Coordinates of N, CA and C in Angstrom, one line a residue:
X1 N -17.5 -13.4 -10.9 CA -17.7 -12.9 -12.2 C -16.4 -12.9 -13.0
X2 N -15.3 -12.4 -12.3 CA -14.0 -12.3 -13.0 C -13.6 -13.7 -13.5
X3 N -13.6 -14.7 -12.6 CA -13.2 -16.0 -12.9 C -14.1 -16.6 -14.0
X4 N -15.4 -16.4 -13.9 CA -16.3 -16.9 -14.9 C -16.0 -16.4 -16.3
X5 N -15.8 -15.1 -16.3 CA -15.5 -14.4 -17.6 C -14.1 -15.0 -18.2
X6 N -13.1 -15.1 -17.3 CA -11.8 -15.6 -17.7 C -12.0 -17.0 -18.3
X7 N -12.7 -17.8 -17.6 CA -12.9 -19.2 -18.0 C -13.7 -19.3 -19.3
X8 N -14.6 -18.4 -19.5 CA -15.4 -18.4 -20.7 C -14.5 -18.0 -21.9
X9 N -13.6 -17.0 -21.7 CA -12.7 -16.6 -22.8 C -11.7 -17.7 -23.0
X10 N -11.2 -18.3 -22.0 CA -10.3 -19.4 -22.2 C -10.9 -20.6 -22.9
X11 N -12.2 -20.8 -22.8 CA -12.9 -21.9 -23.5 C -12.9 -21.7 -25.0
X12 N -12.6 -20.4 -25.5 CA -12.5 -20.1 -26.9 C -11.2 -20.5 -27.5
X13 N -10.2 -20.8 -26.7 CA -8.8 -21.1 -27.2 C -8.8 -22.5 -27.8
X14 N -7.8 -22.8 -28.6 CA -7.6 -24.1 -29.2 C -7.5 -24.1 -30.7
X15 N -8.0 -23.1 -31.3 CA -7.9 -23.0 -32.8 C -6.5 -22.3 -33.0
X16 N -5.6 -23.0 -33.7 CA -4.2 -22.4 -33.8 C -4.2 -21.1 -34.5
X17 N -5.0 -20.9 -35.5 CA -5.0 -19.6 -36.2 C -5.5 -18.5 -35.4
X18 N -6.6 -18.7 -34.7 CA -7.1 -17.7 -33.8 C -6.2 -17.5 -32.6
X19 N -5.6 -18.5 -32.1 CA -4.6 -18.4 -31.0 C -3.5 -17.5 -31.4
X20 N -2.9 -17.7 -32.6 CA -1.8 -16.9 -33.0 C -2.2 -15.5 -33.3
X21 N -3.4 -15.3 -33.8 CA -3.9 -13.9 -34.0 C -4.0 -13.2 -32.7
X22 N -4.5 -13.9 -31.7 CA -4.7 -13.3 -30.3 C -3.3 -13.0 -29.7
X23 N -2.3 -13.9 -29.9 CA -1.0 -13.6 -29.3 C -0.4 -12.4 -30.0
X24 N -0.6 -12.3 -31.3 CA -0.1 -11.1 -32.1 C -0.8 -9.9 -31.6
X25 N -2.1 -9.9 -31.4 CA -2.9 -8.7 -31.0 C -2.4 -8.3 -29.6
X26 N -2.3 -9.3 -28.7 CA -1.9 -9.0 -27.3 C -0.5 -8.4 -27.2
X27 N 0.4 -8.8 -28.0 CA 1.7 -8.3 -27.9 C 2.1 -7.1 -28.8
X28 N 1.4 -7.0 -30.0 CA 1.9 -6.1 -31.0 C 1.0 -4.9 -31.4
X29 N -0.3 -5.0 -31.0 CA -1.2 -3.8 -31.3 C -0.7 -2.6 -30.6
X30 N 0.0 -2.7 -29.5 CA 0.5 -1.6 -28.7 C 1.5 -0.8 -29.6
X31 N 2.1 -1.4 -30.6 CA 3.0 -0.6 -31.5 C 2.3 0.4 -32.4
X32 N 1.0 0.3 -32.5 CA 0.2 1.4 -33.2 C 0.4 2.7 -32.5
X33 N 0.6 2.7 -31.2 CA 0.8 4.0 -30.5 C 2.0 4.8 -30.9
X34 N 3.2 4.2 -30.8 CA 4.4 5.0 -31.3 C 4.3 5.4 -32.8
X35 N 3.8 4.4 -33.6 CA 3.6 4.7 -35.0 C 2.7 5.9 -35.3
X36 N 1.6 6.0 -34.5 CA 0.6 7.1 -34.7 C 1.2 8.4 -34.2
X37 N 2.0 8.3 -33.1 CA 2.6 9.5 -32.5 C 3.6 10.1 -33.6
X38 N 4.4 9.2 -34.2 CA 5.3 9.7 -35.3 C 4.5 10.2 -36.5
X39 N 3.4 9.5 -36.9 CA 2.6 10.0 -38.0 C 2.1 11.4 -37.7
X40 N 1.6 11.6 -36.5 CA 1.1 13.0 -36.1 C 2.2 14.0 -36.1
X41 N 3.4 13.6 -35.6 CA 4.5 14.5 -35.5 C 4.9 15.1 -36.8
X42 N 5.0 14.2 -37.8 CA 5.5 14.6 -39.1 C 4.4 15.2 -40.0
X43 N 3.2 15.5 -39.5 CA 2.1 16.1 -40.3 C 2.4 17.6 -40.5
X44 N 2.2 18.3 -39.4 CA 2.3 19.8 -39.4 C 2.4 20.3 -38.0
X45 N 2.3 21.6 -37.8 CA 2.4 22.2 -36.5 C 1.4 21.6 -35.5
X46 N 0.1 21.5 -36.0 CA -1.0 21.0 -35.1 C -0.7 19.5 -34.8
X47 N -0.3 18.8 -35.8 CA 0.0 17.4 -35.6 C 1.1 17.2 -34.5
X48 N 2.1 18.1 -34.5 CA 3.2 17.9 -33.5 C 2.6 18.2 -32.1
X49 N 1.7 19.2 -32.0 CA 1.0 19.4 -30.7 C 0.2 18.3 -30.3
X50 N -0.6 17.7 -31.3 CA -1.5 16.6 -31.0 C -0.6 15.4 -30.5
X51 N 0.5 15.2 -31.2 CA 1.4 14.1 -30.8 C 1.9 14.3 -29.4
X52 N 2.3 15.5 -29.0 CA 2.8 15.7 -27.7 C 1.7 15.5 -26.6
X53 N 0.5 16.0 -26.9 CA -0.6 15.8 -25.9 C -1.0 14.4 -25.8
X54 N -1.0 13.6 -26.9 CA -1.4 12.2 -26.9 C -0.3 11.5 -26.1
X55 N 1.0 11.8 -26.4 CA 2.1 11.2 -25.6 C 2.0 11.4 -24.1
X56 N 1.6 12.7 -23.8 CA 1.4 13.0 -22.4 C 0.3 12.2 -21.8
X57 N -0.8 11.9 -22.5 CA -1.9 11.1 -21.9 C -1.4 9.6 -21.8
X58 N -0.6 9.1 -22.7 CA -0.1 7.7 -22.6 C 0.8 7.6 -21.5
X59 N 1.8 8.5 -21.4 CA 2.8 8.5 -20.3 C 2.1 8.7 -18.9
X60 N 1.2 9.6 -18.8 CA 0.4 9.8 -17.6 C -0.3 8.5 -17.2
X61 N -1.0 7.9 -18.2 CA -1.7 6.7 -17.9 C -0.8 5.6 -17.4
X62 N 0.4 5.4 -18.0 CA 1.3 4.4 -17.6 C 1.8 4.7 -16.2
X63 N 2.1 6.0 -15.9 CA 2.6 6.3 -14.5 C 1.5 6.0 -13.5
X64 N 0.2 6.3 -13.8 CA -0.9 6.0 -12.9 C -0.9 4.5 -12.8
X65 N -0.8 3.7 -13.9 CA -0.8 2.3 -13.9 C 0.2 1.7 -13.0
X66 N 1.5 2.1 -13.2 CA 2.6 1.5 -12.5 C 2.7 2.0 -11.0
X67 N 2.6 3.3 -10.9 CA 2.9 3.9 -9.6 C 1.7 3.9 -8.6
X68 N 0.5 4.1 -9.1 CA -0.6 4.2 -8.2 C -1.4 2.9 -8.2
X69 N -2.0 2.5 -9.3 CA -3.0 1.4 -9.3 C -2.3 0.1 -8.9
X70 N -1.1 -0.2 -9.4 CA -0.4 -1.4 -9.1 C -0.1 -1.5 -7.7
X71 N 0.0 -0.4 -7.0 CA 0.2 -0.5 -5.5 C -1.1 -0.6 -4.7
X72 N -2.2 -0.2 -5.3 CA -3.5 -0.2 -4.6 C -4.0 -1.7 -4.6
X73 N -3.9 -2.4 -5.7 CA -4.5 -3.7 -5.9 C -3.5 -4.6 -6.5
X74 N -3.2 -5.8 -6.0 CA -2.3 -6.7 -6.6 C -2.9 -8.1 -6.6
X75 N -2.6 -8.8 -7.7 CA -2.9 -10.2 -7.8 C -2.0 -10.8 -8.9
X76 N -1.9 -12.2 -8.8 CA -1.1 -12.9 -9.8 C -1.8 -12.8 -11.2
X77 N -0.9 -12.9 -12.2 CA -1.4 -13.1 -13.6 C -2.1 -14.4 -13.7
X78 N -3.1 -14.6 -14.6 CA -3.7 -15.9 -14.8 C -2.8 -17.0 -15.1
X79 N -1.8 -16.7 -15.9 CA -0.9 -17.8 -16.3 C -0.1 -18.4 -15.1
X80 N -0.1 -17.7 -14.0 CA 0.5 -18.3 -12.8 C -0.4 -19.3 -12.1
X81 N -1.7 -19.2 -12.4 CA -2.7 -20.1 -11.8 C -3.3 -21.1 -12.7
X82 N -3.3 -20.9 -14.0 CA -4.0 -21.7 -14.9 C -3.0 -22.1 -16.1
X83 N -3.4 -23.1 -16.8 CA -2.7 -23.5 -18.0 C -3.2 -22.7 -19.1
X84 N -2.4 -21.7 -19.6 CA -2.8 -20.7 -20.6 C -1.8 -20.7 -21.7
X85 N -2.2 -19.9 -22.8 CA -1.2 -19.7 -23.9 C 0.0 -19.0 -23.4
X86 N -0.2 -18.0 -22.6 CA 0.9 -17.1 -22.1 C 1.7 -17.8 -21.0
X87 N 2.9 -17.5 -20.9 CA 3.7 -17.9 -19.7 C 4.8 -16.8 -19.5
X88 N 5.4 -16.7 -18.3 CA 6.3 -15.7 -18.1 C 6.7 -15.7 -16.6
X89 N 7.4 -14.6 -16.3 CA 7.8 -14.4 -14.9 C 6.6 -14.0 -14.0
X90 N 6.6 -14.5 -12.8 CA 5.5 -14.1 -11.9 C 5.5 -12.6 -11.7
X91 N 4.4 -12.0 -11.8 CA 4.3 -10.5 -11.6 C 2.8 -10.1 -11.3
X92 N 2.7 -8.9 -10.8 CA 1.4 -8.4 -10.5 C 0.6 -8.2 -11.9
X93 N -0.6 -8.7 -12.0 CA -1.3 -8.6 -13.2 C -2.1 -7.3 -13.4
X94 N -2.2 -6.5 -12.3 CA -3.1 -5.4 -12.3 C -2.3 -4.1 -12.4
X95 N -2.7 -3.2 -13.2 CA -3.6 -3.3 -14.4 C -2.8 -3.7 -15.6
X96 N -3.4 -3.9 -16.7 CA -2.7 -4.3 -18.0 C -2.0 -3.0 -18.6
X97 N -0.7 -3.0 -18.6 CA 0.0 -1.9 -19.2 C -0.2 -1.8 -20.7
X98 N -0.2 -3.0 -21.4 CA -0.4 -2.9 -22.9 C -1.7 -2.3 -23.2
X99 N -2.8 -2.7 -22.5 CA -4.1 -2.1 -22.7 C -4.2 -0.7 -22.3
X100 N -3.5 -0.3 -21.2 CA -3.4 1.1 -20.8 C -2.9 2.0 -21.9
X101 N -1.8 1.5 -22.5 CA -1.2 2.3 -23.6 C -2.1 2.5 -24.8
X102 N -2.8 1.5 -25.2 CA -3.7 1.6 -26.4 C -4.9 2.4 -26.0
X103 N -5.5 2.1 -24.9 CA -6.7 2.9 -24.5 C -6.4 4.3 -24.2
X104 N -5.2 4.6 -23.8 CA -4.8 6.0 -23.6 C -4.9 6.9 -24.8
X105 N -4.9 6.3 -26.0 CA -5.0 7.1 -27.2 C -6.4 7.5 -27.6
X106 N -7.4 6.8 -27.1 CA -8.8 7.1 -27.6 C -9.3 8.5 -27.3
X107 N -9.3 8.9 -26.0 CA -9.8 10.2 -25.6 C -9.0 11.3 -26.2
X108 N -7.7 11.3 -26.3 CA -7.0 12.4 -27.0 C -7.3 12.5 -28.4
X109 N -7.5 11.4 -29.1 CA -7.9 11.4 -30.5 C -9.3 12.0 -30.7
X110 N -10.2 11.7 -29.8 CA -11.6 12.3 -29.8 C -11.4 13.8 -29.6
X111 N -10.7 14.2 -28.6 CA -10.5 15.6 -28.2 C -9.9 16.4 -29.3
X112 N -9.0 15.7 -30.1 CA -8.3 16.4 -31.2 C -9.1 16.3 -32.5
X113 N -10.4 15.8 -32.4 CA -11.2 15.6 -33.6 C -10.6 14.7 -34.7
X114 N -9.9 13.7 -34.2 CA -9.3 12.8 -35.1 C -10.2 11.5 -35.0
X115 N -11.3 11.5 -35.6 CA -12.3 10.4 -35.4 C -11.9 9.1 -35.9
X116 N -11.2 9.1 -37.0 CA -10.7 7.8 -37.6 C -9.7 7.1 -36.7
X117 N -8.8 8.0 -36.2 CA -7.8 7.4 -35.3 C -8.4 7.0 -33.9
X118 N -9.4 7.8 -33.5 CA -10.1 7.4 -32.3 C -10.8 6.0 -32.5
X119 N -11.4 5.8 -33.6 CA -12.1 4.6 -33.9 C -11.1 3.4 -34.0
X120 N -9.9 3.7 -34.6 CA -8.9 2.7 -34.7 C -8.4 2.3 -33.3
X121 N -8.2 3.2 -32.4 CA -7.8 2.9 -31.1 C -8.9 2.3 -30.2
X122 N -10.1 2.6 -30.5 CA -11.2 2.0 -29.7 C -11.2 0.5 -30.1
X123 N -11.2 0.2 -31.4 CA -11.2 -1.2 -31.8 C -9.9 -1.9 -31.3
X124 N -8.8 -1.2 -31.5 CA -7.5 -1.8 -31.0 C -7.4 -2.0 -29.5
X125 N -8.0 -1.1 -28.8 CA -8.0 -1.2 -27.3 C -8.9 -2.4 -26.9
X126 N -10.0 -2.5 -27.5 CA -10.9 -3.6 -27.1 C -10.2 -5.0 -27.5
X127 N -9.7 -5.0 -28.7 CA -9.0 -6.2 -29.1 C -7.7 -6.5 -28.2
X128 N -7.0 -5.5 -27.9 CA -5.8 -5.7 -27.0 C -6.3 -6.3 -25.7
X129 N -7.3 -5.6 -25.1 CA -7.8 -6.1 -23.8 C -8.3 -7.5 -23.8
X130 N -9.1 -7.8 -24.8 CA -9.7 -9.1 -25.0 C -8.6 -10.2 -25.2
X131 N -7.6 -9.8 -26.1 CA -6.6 -10.8 -26.4 C -5.6 -11.0 -25.2
X132 N -5.5 -10.0 -24.3 CA -4.6 -10.2 -23.1 C -5.3 -11.2 -22.2
X133 N -6.7 -11.1 -22.1 CA -7.4 -12.1 -21.4 C -7.3 -13.5 -22.1
X134 N -7.5 -13.5 -23.3 CA -7.5 -14.7 -24.1 C -6.2 -15.5 -24.0
X135 N -5.1 -14.9 -24.0 CA -3.8 -15.6 -23.9 C -3.4 -15.9 -22.5
X136 N -4.2 -15.4 -21.5 CA -4.0 -15.7 -20.1 C -3.0 -14.7 -19.4
X137 N -2.8 -13.6 -19.9 CA -1.9 -12.6 -19.3 C -2.7 -11.8 -18.2
X138 N -4.0 -11.6 -18.4 CA -4.8 -10.7 -17.5 C -6.2 -11.3 -17.3
X139 N -6.8 -10.8 -16.2 CA -8.2 -11.0 -15.9 C -9.0 -9.7 -16.4
X140 N -10.3 -9.8 -16.4 CA -11.1 -8.6 -16.8 C -10.8 -7.4 -15.9
X141 N -10.6 -7.6 -14.6 CA -10.4 -6.5 -13.7 C -9.1 -5.7 -14.1
X142 N -8.1 -6.4 -14.7 CA -6.9 -5.8 -15.1 C -7.2 -4.8 -16.3
X143 N -8.1 -5.3 -17.2 CA -8.4 -4.5 -18.4 C -9.2 -3.2 -17.9
X144 N -10.1 -3.4 -17.0 CA -10.9 -2.3 -16.5 C -10.0 -1.3 -15.7
X145 N -9.0 -1.8 -15.0 CA -8.0 -1.0 -14.4 C -7.2 -0.2 -15.4
X146 N -6.9 -0.8 -16.6 CA -6.3 -0.1 -17.7 C -7.1 1.1 -18.2
X147 N -8.4 0.8 -18.3 CA -9.3 1.9 -18.7 C -9.3 3.1 -17.7
X148 N -9.3 2.7 -16.4 CA -9.2 3.8 -15.4 C -7.9 4.6 -15.5
X149 N -6.8 3.9 -15.7 CA -5.5 4.5 -15.8 C -5.5 5.4 -17.0
X150 N -6.0 4.9 -18.2 CA -6.1 5.7 -19.4 C -7.0 7.0 -19.2
X151 N -8.1 6.8 -18.5 CA -8.9 8.0 -18.3 C -8.3 9.0 -17.4
X152 N -7.6 8.6 -16.4 CA -6.8 9.5 -15.5 C -5.7 10.2 -16.3
X153 N -5.0 9.4 -17.2 CA -4.0 10.0 -18.0 C -4.6 11.1 -18.9
X154 N -5.8 10.9 -19.4 CA -6.4 11.9 -20.3 C -6.7 13.2 -19.4
X155 N -7.1 13.0 -18.2 CA -7.4 14.2 -17.3 C -6.1 15.0 -17.1
X156 N -5.0 14.2 -16.8 CA -3.7 14.9 -16.7 C -3.3 15.7 -17.9
X157 N -3.6 15.1 -19.1 CA -3.3 15.7 -20.4 C -4.1 17.0 -20.5
X158 N -5.4 17.0 -20.1 CA -6.2 18.2 -20.2 C -5.7 19.3 -19.2
X159 N -5.2 18.9 -18.1 CA -4.7 19.9 -17.1 C -3.4 20.5 -17.7
X160 N -2.6 19.7 -18.3 CA -1.3 20.2 -18.9 C -1.7 21.1 -20.1
X161 N -2.7 20.8 -20.9 CA -3.1 21.6 -22.0 C -3.7 23.0 -21.4
X162 N -4.4 22.9 -20.3 CA -5.0 24.1 -19.8 C -3.9 25.1 -19.2
X163 N -3.0 24.5 -18.4 CA -2.1 25.3 -17.6 C -0.7 25.5 -18.2
X164 N -0.3 24.6 -19.2 CA 1.0 24.6 -19.7 C 1.1 24.7 -21.2
X165 N 0.0 25.2 -21.9 CA -0.1 25.1 -23.3 C 1.1 25.9 -24.0
X166 N 1.5 27.0 -23.5 CA 2.6 27.8 -24.1 C 3.9 27.0 -24.0
X167 N 4.1 26.3 -22.9 CA 5.3 25.5 -22.7 C 5.3 24.3 -23.7
X168 N 4.1 23.7 -23.9 CA 4.0 22.6 -24.9 C 4.3 23.1 -26.3
X169 N 3.8 24.3 -26.6 CA 4.1 24.9 -28.0 C 5.6 25.1 -28.1
X170 N 6.2 25.6 -27.1 CA 7.7 25.8 -27.2 C 8.4 24.5 -27.3
X171 N 8.0 23.5 -26.6 CA 8.6 22.1 -26.8 C 8.4 21.6 -28.2
X172 N 7.2 21.8 -28.8 CA 7.0 21.4 -30.1 C 7.9 22.1 -31.1
X173 N 8.0 23.4 -30.9 CA 8.9 24.2 -31.8 C 10.4 23.8 -31.6
X174 N 10.8 23.5 -30.4 CA 12.2 23.0 -30.2 C 12.4 21.7 -30.9
X175 N 11.4 20.8 -30.7 CA 11.5 19.5 -31.3 C 11.6 19.5 -32.8
X176 N 10.8 20.5 -33.4 CA 10.8 20.6 -34.8 C 12.2 21.2 -35.3
X177 N 12.8 22.1 -34.6 CA 14.1 22.6 -34.9 C 15.1 21.5 -34.9
X178 N 15.1 20.7 -33.8 CA 16.0 19.6 -33.7 C 15.8 18.6 -34.9
X179 N 14.6 18.3 -35.2 CA 14.2 17.4 -36.3 C 14.8 18.0 -37.6
X180 N 14.6 19.3 -37.9 CA 15.1 19.9 -39.1 C 16.6 19.8 -39.2
X181 N 17.3 20.1 -38.0 CA 18.7 20.0 -38.0 C 19.2 18.6 -38.3
X182 N 18.6 17.6 -37.7 CA 19.0 16.2 -37.9 C 18.8 15.9 -39.4
X183 N 17.7 16.2 -40.0 CA 17.4 15.9 -41.4 C 18.3 16.7 -42.3
X184 N 18.8 17.8 -41.9 CA 19.6 18.6 -42.8 C 21.0 17.9 -43.1
X185 N 21.4 17.0 -42.2 CA 22.6 16.2 -42.4 C 22.4 15.0 -43.4
X186 N 21.2 14.7 -43.7 CA 21.0 13.6 -44.6 C 21.2 14.0 -46.0
X187 N 21.7 13.1 -46.9 CA 21.8 13.5 -48.3 C 20.4 13.7 -48.9
X188 N 20.4 14.7 -49.8 CA 19.1 15.1 -50.4 C 18.5 14.0 -51.3
X189 N 19.3 13.1 -51.8 CA 18.8 12.1 -52.8 C 18.3 10.8 -52.1
X190 N 18.1 10.8 -50.8 CA 17.5 9.7 -50.1 C 16.0 9.6 -50.2

């Protein structure tokens, strides 16, 4: 099934415009995550908390991805076996870290009642996963593994929220004080 799906997606390549769009999606949609975290941080007190919790989910998802799942199952990336758009150094393809990062934002945004951001990350996560297969970086199993890592990251975030919420509030307050101090040194006319 995995090979069939990969070959099906690979059969769609060949249109230079779509190929470039998929390369862009595969490599750069992940940048929506830090931009969104910054956007949330600079909103208000609740936004800062939401940013910290979402960051916790992303970081936890990545740790699960690198430390746990990548040790449980290993295989080569497709570009090591097939002629694909992507190329690079040989590495374990499981799971997709780019997709893990983007998918890790969906559940926190739903939990925080930020439906538009949740929808943005759902679409971006699907597109990131599909484009990673399209360019030959990953197989479908790598994308599914990313979904698992993101889900576990969300569970870790919920545990932190449940048992360490006061500490997270203190961290947000400290971060805001540091932010205010840094910005106090900037000229007012900027």
